[in-house]
XYZ file of C-alpha atoms in Angstrom:
744
model
C 87.994 19.153 87.515
C 86.358 17.581 90.517
C 82.611 18.073 90.508
C 81.503 20.100 93.496
C 78.070 20.085 95.094
C 76.819 22.719 97.476
C 73.353 21.256 97.716
C 73.566 20.587 101.441
C 71.568 23.189 103.334
C 73.641 22.945 106.444
C 76.067 24.909 108.453
C 77.568 21.949 110.214
C 79.945 21.291 113.045
C 83.009 23.210 114.123
C 86.264 21.966 112.671
C 88.371 23.639 115.315
C 90.263 20.614 114.443
C 93.139 20.487 116.713
C 94.521 17.095 115.818
C 96.754 17.232 118.805
C 98.329 14.489 120.800
C 97.415 12.301 123.740
C 94.220 13.318 125.523
C 90.900 13.072 123.673
C 88.481 15.916 124.314
C 84.835 15.008 123.699
C 82.294 17.158 121.851
C 80.186 19.423 123.998
C 76.446 18.727 124.201
C 73.975 21.350 122.991
C 73.143 23.942 125.613
C 69.628 24.159 126.999
C 69.659 27.565 128.652
C 71.467 30.869 128.404
C 73.993 31.786 131.107
C 73.259 35.518 130.886
C 70.578 37.619 129.298
C 71.479 41.256 129.039
C 71.878 43.894 126.378
C 69.924 43.151 123.179
C 68.005 40.022 122.239
C 69.790 36.889 123.477
C 70.609 34.328 120.828
C 68.137 31.441 121.187
C 69.309 28.263 122.817
C 69.180 24.972 120.997
C 66.914 22.295 122.428
C 68.563 18.914 121.757
C 65.118 17.400 121.202
C 64.637 19.762 118.246
C 67.817 18.790 116.396
C 66.931 16.962 113.182
C 69.148 15.135 110.721
C 68.371 16.050 107.119
C 68.444 12.693 105.293
C 69.345 14.334 101.969
C 72.302 16.422 103.090
C 73.347 14.726 106.313
C 73.155 18.138 107.979
C 71.702 18.854 111.389
C 69.268 21.694 111.849
C 66.958 23.026 114.536
C 63.418 22.109 113.577
C 61.757 24.977 115.439
C 64.125 27.841 114.528
C 64.001 29.559 111.149
C 66.548 32.143 109.975
C 65.076 34.653 107.520
C 66.642 37.466 105.526
C 63.656 39.798 105.435
C 64.406 41.770 102.299
C 62.461 44.710 103.709
C 59.470 42.739 105.012
C 58.093 43.568 108.436
C 59.236 40.822 110.807
C 56.173 41.057 113.048
C 53.807 40.621 110.122
C 55.810 37.723 108.718
C 55.956 36.027 112.112
C 52.185 36.361 112.474
C 51.629 34.833 109.042
C 53.718 31.819 110.016
C 52.363 31.480 113.546
C 55.887 32.216 114.786
C 57.619 34.527 117.222
C 60.769 36.598 116.686
C 63.498 35.367 119.037
C 66.585 37.064 117.603
C 67.412 39.965 115.296
C 70.416 40.804 113.148
C 69.554 44.316 111.940
C 72.804 44.781 109.993
C 71.682 41.948 107.693
C 67.944 42.700 107.900
C 67.530 39.189 109.285
C 65.678 37.529 112.145
C 65.389 34.156 113.817
C 61.827 32.884 114.203
C 60.578 30.255 116.616
C 58.039 27.834 115.130
C 56.213 25.817 117.761
C 55.187 23.212 115.180
C 58.777 22.320 114.263
C 58.327 23.098 110.564
C 61.506 25.116 109.898
C 62.600 23.123 106.849
C 59.142 23.277 105.253
C 58.703 26.974 106.044
C 62.130 27.766 104.594
C 61.185 26.093 101.349
C 57.841 27.897 101.257
C 59.369 31.334 101.855
C 62.132 30.799 99.311
C 59.615 29.591 96.748
C 57.459 32.682 97.218
C 60.497 34.917 96.675
C 59.284 37.576 99.100
C 62.252 37.217 101.457
C 65.969 37.375 100.665
C 66.639 33.928 102.099
C 65.208 31.427 104.552
C 66.909 28.435 106.150
C 66.610 26.438 109.353
C 68.943 27.514 112.115
C 71.992 25.296 111.693
C 73.878 23.899 114.672
C 77.619 24.004 115.245
C 79.642 21.972 117.690
C 83.319 21.449 118.353
C 84.605 18.121 117.100
C 86.701 15.877 119.351
C 90.370 16.742 119.383
C 93.504 15.692 121.236
C 96.250 17.636 122.904
C 99.519 17.194 124.729
C 100.541 19.549 127.526
C 104.276 19.675 128.054
C 106.316 21.917 130.258
C 108.531 23.837 127.781
C 112.252 23.598 128.432
C 115.055 25.440 126.686
C 117.739 23.410 124.950
C 120.685 24.193 122.665
C 118.538 23.291 119.663
C 116.001 25.891 120.705
C 118.305 28.863 121.208
C 117.566 30.368 117.793
C 113.851 29.860 118.332
C 113.468 31.990 121.460
C 111.820 35.337 120.749
C 110.397 36.047 124.216
C 111.197 33.392 126.820
C 110.023 30.118 125.306
C 111.117 28.419 122.063
C 108.792 28.910 119.088
C 110.155 27.124 116.047
C 107.320 28.453 113.880
C 108.754 31.965 114.072
C 112.378 31.160 113.256
C 114.189 31.934 110.013
C 113.497 28.461 108.606
C 109.758 28.931 108.972
C 107.847 32.232 109.180
C 110.952 34.406 109.749
C 109.015 36.743 112.021
C 111.987 38.720 113.317
C 112.735 40.000 109.819
C 109.338 41.670 109.731
C 109.653 43.074 113.254
C 113.133 44.444 112.589
C 111.701 46.238 109.552
C 109.082 47.852 111.777
C 106.092 45.683 110.862
C 104.410 44.578 114.095
C 100.691 45.024 113.452
C 100.471 48.279 115.372
C 97.184 50.064 114.770
C 95.331 46.922 113.634
C 92.664 45.054 115.604
C 92.126 41.345 114.963
C 88.809 39.713 115.803
C 89.077 36.153 117.133
C 85.807 34.266 116.623
C 86.274 31.179 118.743
C 85.622 30.012 122.274
C 86.225 32.755 124.885
C 89.785 34.038 125.199
C 91.476 34.354 128.583
C 92.250 38.064 128.438
C 93.965 37.846 131.840
C 96.783 35.636 130.557
C 100.144 37.420 131.015
C 100.890 37.068 127.298
C 97.479 38.388 126.222
C 96.390 41.018 128.725
C 98.421 43.885 127.254
C 96.995 43.583 123.737
C 93.342 43.014 124.567
C 91.356 45.801 122.876
C 89.146 46.131 125.950
C 85.979 44.513 124.604
C 84.674 40.952 124.689
C 81.353 39.694 123.376
C 78.953 36.938 124.338
C 76.616 36.450 121.343
C 74.288 34.180 123.299
C 73.493 36.937 125.788
C 74.196 39.711 123.260
C 76.340 41.379 125.913
C 79.638 43.252 125.654
C 82.160 43.152 128.504
C 84.787 45.838 129.058
C 86.742 44.680 132.123
C 88.924 41.634 132.618
C 87.100 40.458 135.731
C 83.595 40.801 134.291
C 84.651 38.761 131.243
C 86.295 36.075 133.370
C 83.160 35.822 135.507
C 81.044 35.531 132.371
C 83.253 32.658 131.174
C 82.954 31.129 134.646
C 79.170 31.047 134.199
C 79.214 29.440 130.744
C 77.857 25.920 130.786
C 75.251 23.583 129.365
C 73.066 25.026 132.141
C 73.594 28.357 133.950
C 76.545 27.935 136.277
C 77.459 29.837 139.437
C 80.534 32.042 139.423
C 82.655 29.710 141.536
C 86.161 29.915 140.029
C 85.540 26.674 138.112
C 85.636 27.162 134.326
C 84.613 24.409 131.933
C 87.864 22.635 131.097
C 87.004 22.498 127.388
C 87.432 26.271 127.077
C 90.993 26.698 125.764
C 90.989 26.865 121.980
C 90.468 30.610 121.592
C 93.241 31.438 124.038
C 95.703 29.291 122.099
C 94.636 30.797 118.773
C 94.939 34.367 120.036
C 98.430 33.850 121.413
C 99.751 33.009 117.936
C 98.336 36.309 116.682
C 98.870 38.961 119.333
C 100.798 37.683 122.359
C 102.889 40.632 123.520
C 106.630 40.770 122.890
C 107.642 41.465 126.476
C 110.393 39.019 127.305
C 108.194 36.353 128.836
C 106.232 33.382 127.584
C 105.429 33.353 123.879
C 105.011 36.097 121.301
C 102.511 36.460 118.485
C 103.399 37.201 114.878
C 101.729 40.625 115.276
C 102.942 41.546 118.792
C 101.657 45.121 118.658
C 98.225 44.318 117.221
C 95.139 44.442 119.430
C 92.522 41.709 119.549
C 88.828 41.306 120.281
C 87.259 38.084 121.526
C 83.770 36.743 120.879
C 82.619 33.568 122.612
C 81.186 31.910 119.535
C 81.717 28.494 121.100
C 80.741 27.892 124.678
C 80.107 24.584 126.420
C 77.339 23.175 124.269
C 76.541 24.467 120.818
C 75.608 27.670 119.077
C 73.603 28.225 115.929
C 74.391 30.154 112.791
C 72.746 33.284 114.226
C 75.218 33.367 117.105
C 78.146 32.974 114.722
C 76.838 35.721 112.453
C 76.285 38.038 115.420
C 79.896 37.499 116.484
C 81.128 38.412 112.994
C 78.947 41.523 112.849
C 79.995 42.630 116.331
C 83.670 42.280 115.425
C 83.278 44.380 112.287
C 81.184 47.035 114.026
C 83.737 47.282 116.849
C 86.729 48.000 114.668
C 88.274 44.662 113.718
C 90.200 44.872 110.444
C 91.063 41.168 110.360
C 88.855 38.235 111.370
C 90.286 34.847 112.314
C 87.998 31.850 111.852
C 89.526 28.595 113.079
C 86.347 26.622 112.431
C 84.406 25.255 109.489
C 82.359 22.414 108.093
C 80.374 21.043 105.190
C 77.469 22.655 103.394
C 76.233 26.180 102.853
C 74.484 28.635 105.150
C 73.099 31.888 103.706
C 73.322 33.767 106.999
C 77.026 33.056 107.488
C 77.677 33.955 103.840
C 75.843 37.257 104.360
C 77.861 37.993 107.507
C 81.149 37.244 105.728
C 80.132 39.528 102.854
C 79.241 42.228 105.410
C 82.843 42.084 106.611
C 84.400 41.996 103.139
C 82.268 44.909 101.919
C 83.718 46.962 104.786
C 87.296 46.136 103.824
C 87.770 43.616 106.634
C 90.176 40.788 105.784
C 88.739 37.355 106.607
C 91.113 34.452 107.304
C 89.832 30.880 107.607
C 91.383 27.519 108.366
C 91.463 25.000 105.531
C 90.275 22.122 107.705
C 91.711 18.822 108.854
C 90.138 16.281 106.514
C 93.447 14.874 105.184
C 91.966 15.031 101.672
C 90.800 17.381 98.950
C 87.935 19.085 100.700
C 86.139 22.350 100.059
C 84.592 23.234 103.385
C 82.654 26.286 104.417
C 83.710 29.067 104.972
C 86.982 28.272 103.169
C 85.070 27.895 99.885
C 83.550 31.389 100.150
C 84.932 34.034 97.821
C 87.106 36.740 99.323
C 88.432 34.809 102.317
C 92.016 33.592 102.810
C 92.100 29.810 103.412
C 95.242 28.705 105.237
C 96.738 25.212 105.088
C 98.985 23.718 107.776
C 102.640 22.725 107.533
C 104.539 20.122 109.501
C 107.718 20.989 111.398
C 109.825 19.949 108.377
C 108.055 22.464 106.101
C 105.921 19.959 104.208
C 102.141 19.872 104.125
C 100.810 18.512 107.405
C 99.197 15.120 106.874
C 95.882 16.265 108.353
C 95.568 19.495 106.367
C 92.757 19.655 103.800
C 93.784 20.658 100.299
C 92.289 21.968 97.074
C 92.333 24.757 94.518
C 90.952 27.250 97.005
C 94.007 27.211 99.315
C 95.878 30.524 99.461
C 98.988 30.021 101.603
C 100.347 27.753 104.318
C 101.801 28.300 107.778
C 103.125 26.080 110.568
C 100.355 24.067 112.190
C 102.081 21.147 113.917
C 103.283 21.126 117.539
C 102.699 24.840 117.955
C 103.557 26.256 121.378
C 100.732 28.509 122.545
C 99.140 29.980 125.630
C 96.615 27.989 127.607
C 94.087 29.753 129.862
C 94.988 30.719 133.428
C 91.953 32.909 134.257
C 93.721 35.173 136.755
C 91.240 37.141 138.860
C 91.893 40.759 139.786
C 92.894 39.643 143.286
C 95.590 37.345 141.884
C 93.763 34.068 142.460
C 93.022 31.705 139.579
C 89.919 30.137 138.180
C 90.560 26.478 137.448
C 89.873 25.134 133.967
C 91.801 23.573 131.096
C 95.165 24.309 132.701
C 95.795 22.298 135.891
C 96.677 24.154 139.115
C 100.386 23.469 138.622
C 100.322 24.012 134.844
C 102.588 26.475 133.062
C 99.910 28.193 131.016
C 101.330 26.878 127.737
C 100.355 24.001 125.486
C 101.427 22.214 122.300
C 98.712 21.700 119.681
C 98.403 20.867 115.991
C 95.840 21.707 113.320
C 94.856 24.209 110.673
C 93.211 25.971 113.605
C 96.680 27.363 114.297
C 98.080 27.900 110.814
C 95.042 30.131 110.253
C 95.892 32.563 113.069
C 99.487 32.883 111.852
C 97.948 33.928 108.546
C 95.587 36.365 110.270
C 98.539 37.881 112.119
C 100.360 38.281 108.801
C 97.341 40.181 107.501
C 97.663 42.465 110.526
C 101.318 43.154 109.660
C 100.299 44.100 106.117
C 97.445 46.368 107.187
C 99.594 48.009 109.838
C 101.848 49.157 107.004
C 99.193 49.722 104.324
C 95.732 50.185 105.866
C 94.315 51.211 102.489
C 94.620 47.714 100.999
C 91.503 45.655 100.341
C 91.124 41.987 101.408
C 92.191 40.655 98.008
C 95.343 42.779 97.991
C 96.219 41.468 101.452
C 95.791 37.904 100.223
C 97.765 38.486 97.051
C 100.689 40.063 98.909
C 101.006 36.920 101.010
C 100.860 34.740 97.901
C 103.380 36.745 95.891
C 105.938 36.707 98.718
C 105.373 33.102 99.861
C 108.025 30.382 99.656
C 106.748 27.871 97.105
C 109.548 25.388 97.798
C 107.515 23.766 100.579
C 104.960 22.393 98.111
C 104.836 20.156 95.071
C 105.302 23.121 92.724
C 108.271 25.202 93.945
C 107.643 27.889 91.340
C 103.951 28.454 91.908
C 100.686 27.069 93.206
C 99.919 23.573 94.439
C 96.745 22.264 96.052
C 98.382 21.280 99.320
C 100.112 24.495 100.338
C 98.632 27.061 97.958
C 101.346 29.511 96.922
C 103.585 28.238 99.700
C 104.733 29.060 103.213
C 104.279 32.612 104.443
C 107.713 34.259 104.325
C 107.717 37.384 106.476
C 111.198 38.449 105.400
C 110.158 38.613 101.739
C 106.891 40.252 102.737
C 108.722 42.936 104.720
C 110.864 43.852 101.711
C 107.769 44.118 99.539
C 106.004 46.304 102.102
C 109.014 48.612 102.237
C 109.621 49.165 98.551
C 107.630 46.923 96.248
C 104.462 47.718 94.299
C 101.119 46.726 95.756
C 98.855 44.268 93.887
C 95.886 45.514 91.901
C 92.638 45.846 93.805
C 90.238 42.948 93.894
C 86.905 42.837 92.117
C 83.377 41.591 92.674
C 80.856 39.479 90.783
C 77.091 39.138 90.973
C 75.129 36.408 89.198
C 71.353 36.374 88.726
C 69.815 33.013 87.832
C 66.506 32.850 85.982
C 64.487 30.226 84.116
C 62.932 30.322 80.697
C 59.446 28.861 80.978
C 57.719 26.806 78.325
C 55.708 29.852 77.215
C 58.894 31.831 76.527
C 58.654 34.084 79.573
C 61.324 34.348 82.257
C 61.055 33.862 86.001
C 63.615 34.299 88.782
C 64.903 31.106 90.339
C 63.884 31.354 93.996
C 65.077 27.967 95.272
C 68.847 27.654 95.926
C 70.986 26.990 92.856
C 74.660 26.042 93.092
C 77.069 28.564 91.575
C 80.764 27.689 91.230
C 83.416 29.891 89.647
C 86.898 28.752 88.575
C 89.646 31.173 87.662
C 91.206 30.394 84.299
C 94.459 28.478 84.354
C 95.526 25.002 85.375
C 95.398 25.849 89.070
C 92.801 28.597 89.037
C 91.089 29.116 92.372
C 87.596 27.716 92.960
C 84.813 29.384 94.940
C 81.228 28.333 95.513
C 77.944 29.611 96.909
C 74.183 29.313 96.433
C 71.651 31.766 95.077
C 69.187 33.385 97.450
C 65.410 33.634 97.090
C 65.862 36.524 94.652
C 67.971 34.317 92.372
C 71.101 36.305 93.248
C 74.555 35.216 94.392
C 77.582 37.428 94.943
C 81.348 37.005 95.202
C 83.414 39.711 96.908
C 87.145 40.544 97.045
C 88.050 38.375 94.060
C 91.184 38.193 91.938
C 90.653 40.181 88.722
C 90.569 38.081 85.568
C 88.527 35.581 83.585
C 86.575 32.791 85.247
C 84.512 29.801 84.198
C 81.038 30.152 85.671
C 79.088 26.967 86.406
C 75.474 27.033 87.554
C 73.370 24.086 88.632
C 69.647 24.476 89.263
C 67.914 23.246 92.425
C 69.036 19.827 93.616
C 66.612 17.067 92.618
C 66.894 15.474 96.064
C 65.934 18.725 97.743
C 63.054 19.401 95.337
C 61.233 16.185 94.489
C 58.835 17.994 92.141
C 61.685 18.485 89.664
C 62.401 15.872 87.006
C 65.693 17.260 85.685
C 68.328 19.721 86.794
C 69.205 22.723 84.676
C 72.831 23.709 84.220
C 74.934 26.426 82.626
C 78.629 26.901 81.825
C 80.102 30.144 80.530
C 82.826 32.747 80.953
C 82.782 35.892 83.100
C 85.341 38.625 83.724
C 85.989 40.286 87.065
C 87.394 43.794 86.842
C 89.811 45.257 89.377
C 88.198 47.855 91.614
C 84.588 46.700 91.280
C 82.679 46.161 94.518
C 79.424 44.500 95.436
C 77.851 47.944 95.561
C 78.556 48.710 91.902
C 78.847 45.300 90.196
C 76.085 44.688 87.651
C 74.621 41.160 87.840
C 75.485 38.651 85.119
C 72.160 37.084 84.097
C 72.197 33.316 83.594
C 69.175 31.639 82.015
C 68.395 27.956 82.576
C 65.892 26.149 80.354
C 65.572 23.037 82.497
C 64.848 22.293 86.106
C 61.997 24.746 86.613
C 58.823 23.241 88.007
C 55.765 24.671 86.317
C 52.765 23.635 88.386
C 49.492 22.831 86.653
C 46.858 25.558 86.456
C 45.673 26.484 89.951
C 42.607 24.773 91.331
C 39.665 27.071 91.944
C 37.867 26.030 95.107
C 34.301 25.261 93.979
C 32.908 25.289 97.510
C 33.872 28.700 98.866
C 32.657 30.392 100.916
C 32.413 27.546 103.434
C 34.521 28.848 106.319
C 32.010 28.268 109.140
C 29.263 25.922 110.280
C 26.723 28.401 108.974
C 28.196 28.415 105.460
C 29.071 24.704 105.307
C 28.812 23.036 101.880
C 26.144 20.325 101.603
C 27.461 16.884 100.652
C 26.045 13.383 101.059
C 27.186 9.928 102.109
C 28.695 8.049 99.171
C 30.185 11.202 97.685
C 33.744 12.188 96.754
C 34.204 15.960 96.623
C 35.963 17.861 93.887
C 39.498 19.108 94.630
C 39.352 22.107 96.972
C 41.841 24.536 98.518
C 42.847 25.677 101.972
C 43.718 29.129 100.737
C 42.456 32.652 101.234
C 43.206 35.142 98.465
C 42.579 38.137 100.688
C 45.286 37.222 103.180
C 48.261 36.612 100.888
C 50.224 39.381 102.603
C 48.627 39.761 106.045
C 47.113 36.407 106.966
C 47.386 35.265 110.587
C 46.638 31.818 112.032
C 43.425 33.157 113.550
C 42.209 34.171 110.087
C 43.576 31.208 108.144
C 41.264 29.333 105.800
C 39.193 26.414 107.157
C 36.545 24.535 105.151
C 33.279 23.067 106.472
C 30.962 20.481 104.891
C 27.652 19.113 106.192
C 25.752 15.890 105.598
C 22.728 14.095 106.984
C 23.184 10.892 108.965
C 21.201 8.327 110.869
C 21.825 7.010 114.363
C 23.937 3.841 114.270
C 25.476 4.463 110.866
C 29.254 4.041 110.703
C 30.771 6.442 108.232
C 34.282 6.353 106.805
C 35.917 9.675 105.970
C 39.098 9.736 103.866
C 41.243 12.828 103.365
C 43.293 12.966 100.169
C 46.333 15.255 100.505
C 50.103 15.160 99.996
C 50.447 12.204 102.364
C 47.602 9.982 101.209
C 49.089 6.498 100.675
C 47.687 5.932 97.165
C 46.177 9.152 95.740
C 48.388 12.092 96.603
C 47.341 15.618 95.725
C 48.901 19.032 96.279
C 51.439 19.908 98.926
C 49.291 20.039 102.070
C 49.502 18.023 105.258
C 45.840 18.042 106.119
C 43.523 17.131 108.953
C 39.762 16.646 109.147
C 37.376 16.517 112.109
C 33.737 15.483 112.456
C 31.228 17.500 114.517
C 27.626 16.891 115.580
C 24.659 19.142 114.838
C 25.583 21.500 117.688
C 29.159 21.808 116.477
C 30.768 19.612 119.132
C 33.636 17.345 118.088
C 32.903 13.624 117.991
C 35.224 11.481 120.082
C 36.107 7.812 120.104
C 35.409 5.341 122.891
C 38.589 6.437 124.675
C 37.439 10.050 124.701
C 39.928 11.201 122.064
C 38.939 13.549 119.251
C 38.444 11.576 116.043
C 40.863 12.422 113.220
C 42.531 10.561 110.339
C 45.186 7.942 110.971
C 48.747 8.845 110.063
C 49.171 5.882 107.710
C 45.807 5.570 105.946
C 44.538 9.184 106.109
C 41.024 8.138 107.133
C 38.808 7.591 110.151
C 35.535 5.869 110.975
C 32.833 7.262 113.231
C 29.583 5.776 114.503
C 26.859 8.411 114.361
C 25.081 8.700 117.731
C 21.831 10.358 116.561
C 19.824 11.271 113.521
C 20.609 14.712 112.171
C 23.171 16.967 110.577
C 26.915 16.363 110.910
C 29.808 18.568 109.912
C 33.276 17.857 108.505
C 35.960 20.467 109.214
C 39.074 20.422 106.974
C 42.306 22.388 107.206
C 46.065 22.073 107.420
C 47.379 19.893 110.219
C 49.856 22.456 111.521
C 47.099 25.086 111.645
C 44.267 23.172 113.314
C 45.886 20.390 115.310
C 47.255 22.549 118.184
C 43.668 23.457 119.161
C 41.947 20.420 117.576
C 40.034 22.753 115.325
C 38.684 25.042 118.029
C 38.901 28.805 117.679
C 41.040 30.795 118.031
C 43.357 28.856 115.763
C 46.927 29.268 116.991
C 48.975 26.864 114.883
C 51.137 27.947 111.986
C 49.145 28.732 108.845
C 50.628 28.291 105.387
C 48.551 30.154 102.804
C 49.313 28.382 99.531
C 47.490 27.688 96.285
C 49.020 24.229 96.468
C 47.041 23.367 99.622
C 44.874 20.969 97.618
C 42.702 18.200 98.987
C 39.465 16.333 98.516
C 37.245 14.240 100.770
C 35.510 10.909 100.368
C 32.516 10.142 102.606
C 30.968 6.671 102.592
C 29.375 4.056 104.813
C 31.698 1.572 106.434
């Protein structure tokens, strides 16, 4: 098998991936302000200056925004401990987004995961739409298109040689009673093909606001921009993808325009992508809102590399509530296991060309479920028709038809989501796995390399709605899906066991030559879960924390074994399979006991002398392990006697010392005179160690007592050591350091 790595910590860019023709559409820059702030807590905006590239994973994250699964902890207390503020909440997942003024999201995530007090912690990941191309053509009927007209315009994808949609409709399967959630850029609910089947609610996760009228939603879209925009009937021309996607699902069958595969289904829209970018919290909020507002199918025409625990938790939230989740396979033109298509329980859809072969751009792999047309698909483009009949201008030019041709797995995915709606309209009791398996068992395998079964390019083949309709009418339903939980622990050198708190990769492969593959990472409790799975036997592969992500590790533990998933089990009742690794656990040396405490003030400063190197000490306070705030964080003081004119050199040995590293602390040290005032250099700047050499020199102005004040950089630097301390305080037994004081 191909070795898979999920070590990247990122939820990366959108793969809306319309590899269309002609015009290139550029990525949208990150937004810097929210267009509306109403309802609950607005999703935080992403400051472009805070976007950091992780050199290990290649992922981009927001350095001052931390996503935390609380695991029952009080968010206010946790924020105070970290010197952070709560800027967003996801109560359904017991999760928050914290703002860290010191830009330490990656470090704080590692610290919180290592402690194991939270469920998970990760920097807020950014998502952006990749460039894509499109071709707008005015549709025209021709003799070749006669058999492809189901409303007014020709749609080859629905004809008997492709999806065979009419066979399902004639059998009475139209998606009636099912609501599909479209998580994309905002849908034009005023479009003549889409207005009738809008479920009456639209959601802006950035403002955390729900809209219930066509005009209010159109005006909200009008205001979307990289900065707040006036409502002036000018919509950003990049907003079009969600409208196209939705028309393949639920465009009404009314004798005009195009028709969706589920023409009687309703749809909800959430503006996950607006001009600019949105983080993982906004995406998760859109998923949660859809589920809580009655969606039974979710369409996700986006994706990317890496793993994000918040998005995984949101997907599991949907699956646990019997919501079918459809995702696009991606447009990498290669074997590629992107997120969320690699998550268990979802239905990854590949794209077909017009001639019923795998589209050249479509990603492939052992996780693919089925395929649907994804090349030159005729869809709706936004018209934004105001209540008074006038139009807002945007992606569709003033003289445009309101229809567009596009290609990509972005559009095979919605055909698959619409098929799920047909199934659930007939059998609402089915779980997400049963919905997936029905599609697979009735698919046409002749389009792929293995006409009698599975292949990596098209999965089990092209969705065949005629065969599906017959099965829905009289055939047996598949067995229910199952669930799996895995708990990863380490066996220490003393024979005791400890939960693995840092992320470990967990990959499961169903037995058989073409068994499906799914992957995820453990959380800070050592747990990973897989929902809505095919029953049967799987190979379970576990890899301990990545050595690149955890430089303290010398080797990576691994495990391979067999597990069985039983039909009917759910995440609520599945007992965890315990996996024990005997390698890859970092056992730190015995903790250092600070020999100089208490020395937290000028009055209690420890006496040292010039020419002395201190013993290792700690910036740590035992009493505040669960309630410490920056104001009360540990600070150490030392005092020595000096003579006027002496030049002293003070070196701080910490994690970043160039030659003698110790502990895991980024430290800082200041020098004060006998009255407690900070000494400054000739330019009037407070004296502190250089970034490269970790030392400073100071010429003593008078005879008398001088003080050295040591602490963590992120804690003391914002106020240059003056109370009240406001920087983020990390209370860790690994905050080790020592000081060397000598004459220059």
